[in-house]
Coordinates of C-alpha atoms in Angstrom, one line a residue:
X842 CA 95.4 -8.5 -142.0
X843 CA 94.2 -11.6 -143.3
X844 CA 91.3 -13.4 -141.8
X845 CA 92.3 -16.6 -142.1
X846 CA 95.1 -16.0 -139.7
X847 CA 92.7 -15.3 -137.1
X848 CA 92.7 -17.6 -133.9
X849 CA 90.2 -17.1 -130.9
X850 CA 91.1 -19.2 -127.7
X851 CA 90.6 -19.1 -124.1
X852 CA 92.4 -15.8 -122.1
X853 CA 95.0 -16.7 -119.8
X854 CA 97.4 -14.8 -117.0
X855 CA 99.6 -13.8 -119.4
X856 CA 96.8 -12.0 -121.7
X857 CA 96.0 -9.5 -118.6
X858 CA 98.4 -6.9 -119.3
X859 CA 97.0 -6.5 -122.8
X860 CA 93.7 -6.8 -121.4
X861 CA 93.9 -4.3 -119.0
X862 CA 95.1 -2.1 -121.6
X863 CA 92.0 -2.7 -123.9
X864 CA 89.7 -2.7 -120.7
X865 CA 90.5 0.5 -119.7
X866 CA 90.1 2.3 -123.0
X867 CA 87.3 0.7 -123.0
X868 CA 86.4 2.2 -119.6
X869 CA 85.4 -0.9 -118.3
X870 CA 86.0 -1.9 -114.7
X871 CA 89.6 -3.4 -115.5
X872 CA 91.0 -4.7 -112.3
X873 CA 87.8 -6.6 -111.5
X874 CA 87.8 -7.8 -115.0
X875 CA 91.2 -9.2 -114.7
X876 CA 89.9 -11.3 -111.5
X877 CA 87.2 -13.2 -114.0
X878 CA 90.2 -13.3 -117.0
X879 CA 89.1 -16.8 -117.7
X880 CA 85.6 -15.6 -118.4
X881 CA 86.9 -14.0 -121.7
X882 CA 87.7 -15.5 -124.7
X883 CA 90.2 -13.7 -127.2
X884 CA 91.2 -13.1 -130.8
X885 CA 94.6 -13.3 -132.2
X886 CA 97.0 -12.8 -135.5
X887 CA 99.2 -15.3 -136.7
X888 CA 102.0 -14.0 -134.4
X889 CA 99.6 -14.5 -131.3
X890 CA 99.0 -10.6 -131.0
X891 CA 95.3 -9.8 -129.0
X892 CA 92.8 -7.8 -131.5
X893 CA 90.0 -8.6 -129.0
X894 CA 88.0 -10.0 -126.2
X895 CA 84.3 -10.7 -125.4
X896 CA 83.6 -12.8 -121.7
X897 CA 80.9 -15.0 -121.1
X898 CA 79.7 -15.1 -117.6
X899 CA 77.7 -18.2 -116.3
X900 CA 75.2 -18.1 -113.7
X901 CA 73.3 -21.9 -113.6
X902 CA 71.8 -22.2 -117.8
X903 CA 72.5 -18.6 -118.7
X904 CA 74.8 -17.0 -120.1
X905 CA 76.0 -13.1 -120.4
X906 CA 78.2 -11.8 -122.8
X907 CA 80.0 -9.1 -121.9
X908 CA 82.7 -6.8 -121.8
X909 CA 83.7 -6.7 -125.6
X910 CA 86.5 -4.9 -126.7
X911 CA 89.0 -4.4 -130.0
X912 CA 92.5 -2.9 -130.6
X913 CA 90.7 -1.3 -133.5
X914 CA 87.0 -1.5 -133.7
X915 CA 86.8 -1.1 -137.6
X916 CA 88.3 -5.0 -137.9
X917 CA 85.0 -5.5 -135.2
X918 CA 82.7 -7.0 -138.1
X919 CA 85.8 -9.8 -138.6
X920 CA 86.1 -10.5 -135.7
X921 CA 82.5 -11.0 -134.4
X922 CA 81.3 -14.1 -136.0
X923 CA 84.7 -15.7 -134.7
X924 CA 84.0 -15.0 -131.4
X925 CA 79.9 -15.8 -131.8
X926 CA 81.2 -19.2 -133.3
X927 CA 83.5 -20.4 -129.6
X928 CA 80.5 -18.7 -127.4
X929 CA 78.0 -21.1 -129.2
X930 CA 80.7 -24.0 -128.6
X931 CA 81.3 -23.1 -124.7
X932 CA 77.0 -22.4 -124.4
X933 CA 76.7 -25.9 -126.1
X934 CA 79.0 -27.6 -123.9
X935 CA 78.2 -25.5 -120.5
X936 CA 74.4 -27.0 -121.6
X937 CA 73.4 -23.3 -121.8
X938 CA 69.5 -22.5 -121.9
X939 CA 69.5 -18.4 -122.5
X940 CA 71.7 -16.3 -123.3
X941 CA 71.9 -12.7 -122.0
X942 CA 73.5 -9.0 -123.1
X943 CA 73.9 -5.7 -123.1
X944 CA 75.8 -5.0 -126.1
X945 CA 74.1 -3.0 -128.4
X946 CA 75.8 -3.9 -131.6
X947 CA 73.8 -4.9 -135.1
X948 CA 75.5 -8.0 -135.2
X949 CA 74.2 -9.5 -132.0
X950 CA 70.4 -8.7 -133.1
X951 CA 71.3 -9.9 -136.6
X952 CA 72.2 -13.8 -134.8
X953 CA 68.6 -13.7 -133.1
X954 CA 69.3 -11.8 -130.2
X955 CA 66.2 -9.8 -129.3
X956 CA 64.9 -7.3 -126.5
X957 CA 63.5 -9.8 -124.1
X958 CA 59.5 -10.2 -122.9
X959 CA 58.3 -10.1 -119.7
X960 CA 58.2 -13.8 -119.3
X961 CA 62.3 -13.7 -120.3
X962 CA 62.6 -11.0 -117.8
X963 CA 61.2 -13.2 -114.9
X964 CA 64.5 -15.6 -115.5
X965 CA 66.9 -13.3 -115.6
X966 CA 69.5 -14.1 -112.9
X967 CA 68.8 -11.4 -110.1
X968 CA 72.8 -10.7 -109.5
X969 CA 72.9 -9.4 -113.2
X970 CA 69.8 -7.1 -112.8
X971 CA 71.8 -4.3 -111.9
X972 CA 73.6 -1.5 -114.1
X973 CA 72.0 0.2 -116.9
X974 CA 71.2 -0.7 -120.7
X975 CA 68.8 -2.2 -122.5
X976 CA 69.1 -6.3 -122.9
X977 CA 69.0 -8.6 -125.7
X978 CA 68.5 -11.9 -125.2
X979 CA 68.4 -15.2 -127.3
X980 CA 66.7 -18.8 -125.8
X981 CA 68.8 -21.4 -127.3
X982 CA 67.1 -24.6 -126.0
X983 CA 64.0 -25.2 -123.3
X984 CA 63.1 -22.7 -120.8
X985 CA 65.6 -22.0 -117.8
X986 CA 62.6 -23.1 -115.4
X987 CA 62.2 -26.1 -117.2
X988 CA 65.7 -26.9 -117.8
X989 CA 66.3 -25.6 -114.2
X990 CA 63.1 -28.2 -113.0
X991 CA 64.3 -31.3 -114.7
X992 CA 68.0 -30.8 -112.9
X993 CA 66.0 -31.0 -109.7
X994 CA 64.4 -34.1 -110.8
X995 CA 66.8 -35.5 -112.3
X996 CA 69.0 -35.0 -109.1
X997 CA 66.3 -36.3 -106.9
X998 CA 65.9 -39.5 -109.3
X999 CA 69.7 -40.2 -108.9
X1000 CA 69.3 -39.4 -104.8
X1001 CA 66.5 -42.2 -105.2
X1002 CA 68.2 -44.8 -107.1
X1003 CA 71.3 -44.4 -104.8
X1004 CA 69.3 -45.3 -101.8
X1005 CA 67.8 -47.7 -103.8
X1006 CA 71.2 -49.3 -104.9
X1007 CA 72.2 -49.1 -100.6
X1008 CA 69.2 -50.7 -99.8
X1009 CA 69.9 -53.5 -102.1
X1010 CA 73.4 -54.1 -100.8
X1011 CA 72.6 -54.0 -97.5
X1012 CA 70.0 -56.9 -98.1
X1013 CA 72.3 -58.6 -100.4
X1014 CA 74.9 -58.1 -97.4
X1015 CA 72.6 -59.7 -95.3
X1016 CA 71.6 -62.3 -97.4
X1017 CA 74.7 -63.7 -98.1
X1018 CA 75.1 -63.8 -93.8
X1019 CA 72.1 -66.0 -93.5
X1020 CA 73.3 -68.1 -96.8
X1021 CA 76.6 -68.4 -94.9
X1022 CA 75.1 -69.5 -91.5
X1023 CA 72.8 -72.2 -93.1
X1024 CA 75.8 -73.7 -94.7
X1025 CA 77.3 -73.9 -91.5
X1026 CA 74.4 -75.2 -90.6
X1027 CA 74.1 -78.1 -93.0
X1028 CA 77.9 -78.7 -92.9
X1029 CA 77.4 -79.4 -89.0
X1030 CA 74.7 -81.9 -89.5
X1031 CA 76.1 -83.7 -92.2
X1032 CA 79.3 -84.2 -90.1
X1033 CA 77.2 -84.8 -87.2
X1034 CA 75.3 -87.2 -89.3
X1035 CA 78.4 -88.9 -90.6
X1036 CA 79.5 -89.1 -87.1
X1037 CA 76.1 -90.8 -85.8
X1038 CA 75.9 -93.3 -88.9
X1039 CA 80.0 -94.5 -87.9
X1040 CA 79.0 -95.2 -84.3
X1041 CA 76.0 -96.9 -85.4
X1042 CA 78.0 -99.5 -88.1
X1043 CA 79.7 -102.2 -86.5
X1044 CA 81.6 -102.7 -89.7
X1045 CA 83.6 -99.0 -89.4
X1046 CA 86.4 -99.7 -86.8
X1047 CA 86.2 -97.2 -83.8

C-alpha cells in the first residue's frame, strides 16, 4: 500500500457494516458502538476501502479516544499519526482542554500522553470512570476547571449584557414616548398660538 493514498474522514451509516465487522474482532461492544458511529473517525485506500477507526468521545473540554481498531494491525504505525493529526483538528475546533485514554499503545505516550496525577484524576468526567485499564492523558490548553470557570463567566457576562441591552431599549422605548408626546405637545400650542394671534389681528379676515 502506499501511504500517500491514505484518506481519514468522518464515519458515516454506510461505514457500520465494516465497522461492526472490525468491532467485533476487536471484541468491542459493537452494536452500542455503531449507535455513537459519528464518534469515530476512519482510514481509507484510494478505492475508499476502511483499514481503520479510532472515536473520540466528548464530554464538556475532554476528550476520550477510544475504540481503535485495524484490518491489519501491522499497517497500525501508518496509520496512527493520520488519525492523531484529524483528532488534534476536531479537539482544536471542539475547543478541547484534556484529552483522555485507555489505549496502551507506544505511540500515544510517544505524542505526550502520560499516566495522569492526582490533580488530572479529580477532572476526569465521572461517566468515564468506569471499566478497567490504566489512563493516559495529555492537557492540551488551560485546566478543564478553569476553562470550565470562564464558560460560566463568560455565560453570565453575556446574561448581564443582555439584560443590560433590554433595559436600554425599554428606556429608549420610553423615551421616544415622552419625545413623541411633547411634540404633540408643542404642535398644539403652536396651533393654538397661531390660532390666538389670528383672532387677535384685525388685519387677518375671520
Amino acid at each position: 500500500m502506499n501511504p500517500t493514498n491514505f484518506r481519514v474522514r468522518r464515519a458515516t451509516l454506510d461505514d457500520v457494516p465494516t465497522l461492526l465487522a472490525l468491532w467485533n474482532m476487536m471484541r468491542y461492544p459493537a452494536d452500542n458502538l455503531a449507535r455513537r458511529v459519528t464518534e469515530f473517525q476512519v482510514v481509507t485506500d484510494a478505492q475508499g476501502g476502511l483499514l481503520g477507526a479510532i472515536g473520540l468521545k466528548i464530554a464538556g473540554k475532554q476528550g476520550l479516544i477510544h475504540s481503535e481498531s485495524f484490518v491489519d494491525f501491522s499497517w497500525a504505525d501508518q496509520f496512527r499519526p493520520l488519525l492523531w493529526e484529524r483528532l488534534m483538528s476536531l479537539t482544536s475546533n471542539h475547543g478541547l482542554a484534556r484529552l483522555w485514554t485507555r489505549e496502551q499503545a507506544a505511540f500515544y505516550r510517544q505524542n505526550e500522553m502520560a499516566r495522569p496525577d492526582s490533580d488530572a484524576l479529580k477532572v476526569l468526567p465521572p461517566e468515564w470512570q468506569h471499566g478497567a485499564g490504566e489512563w493516559l492523558t495529555i492537557k492540551l490548553r488551560d485546566d478543564v476547571g478553569t476553562v470550565i470557570k470562564a464558560d460560566q463567566e463568560f455565560a453570565l457576562f453575556m446574561a448581564a449584557e443582555k439584560e443590560r441591552t433590554q433595559r436600554a431599549i425599554q428606556r429608549a422605548k420610553v423615551l421616544k414616548l415622552a419625545a413623541t408626546f411633547v411634540a404633540l405637545g408643542l404642535f398644539a400650542l403652536v396651533i393654538a398660538g397661531v390660532v390666538y394671534l389670528a383672532r387677535r389681528n384685525p388685519l387677518i379676515p375671520r
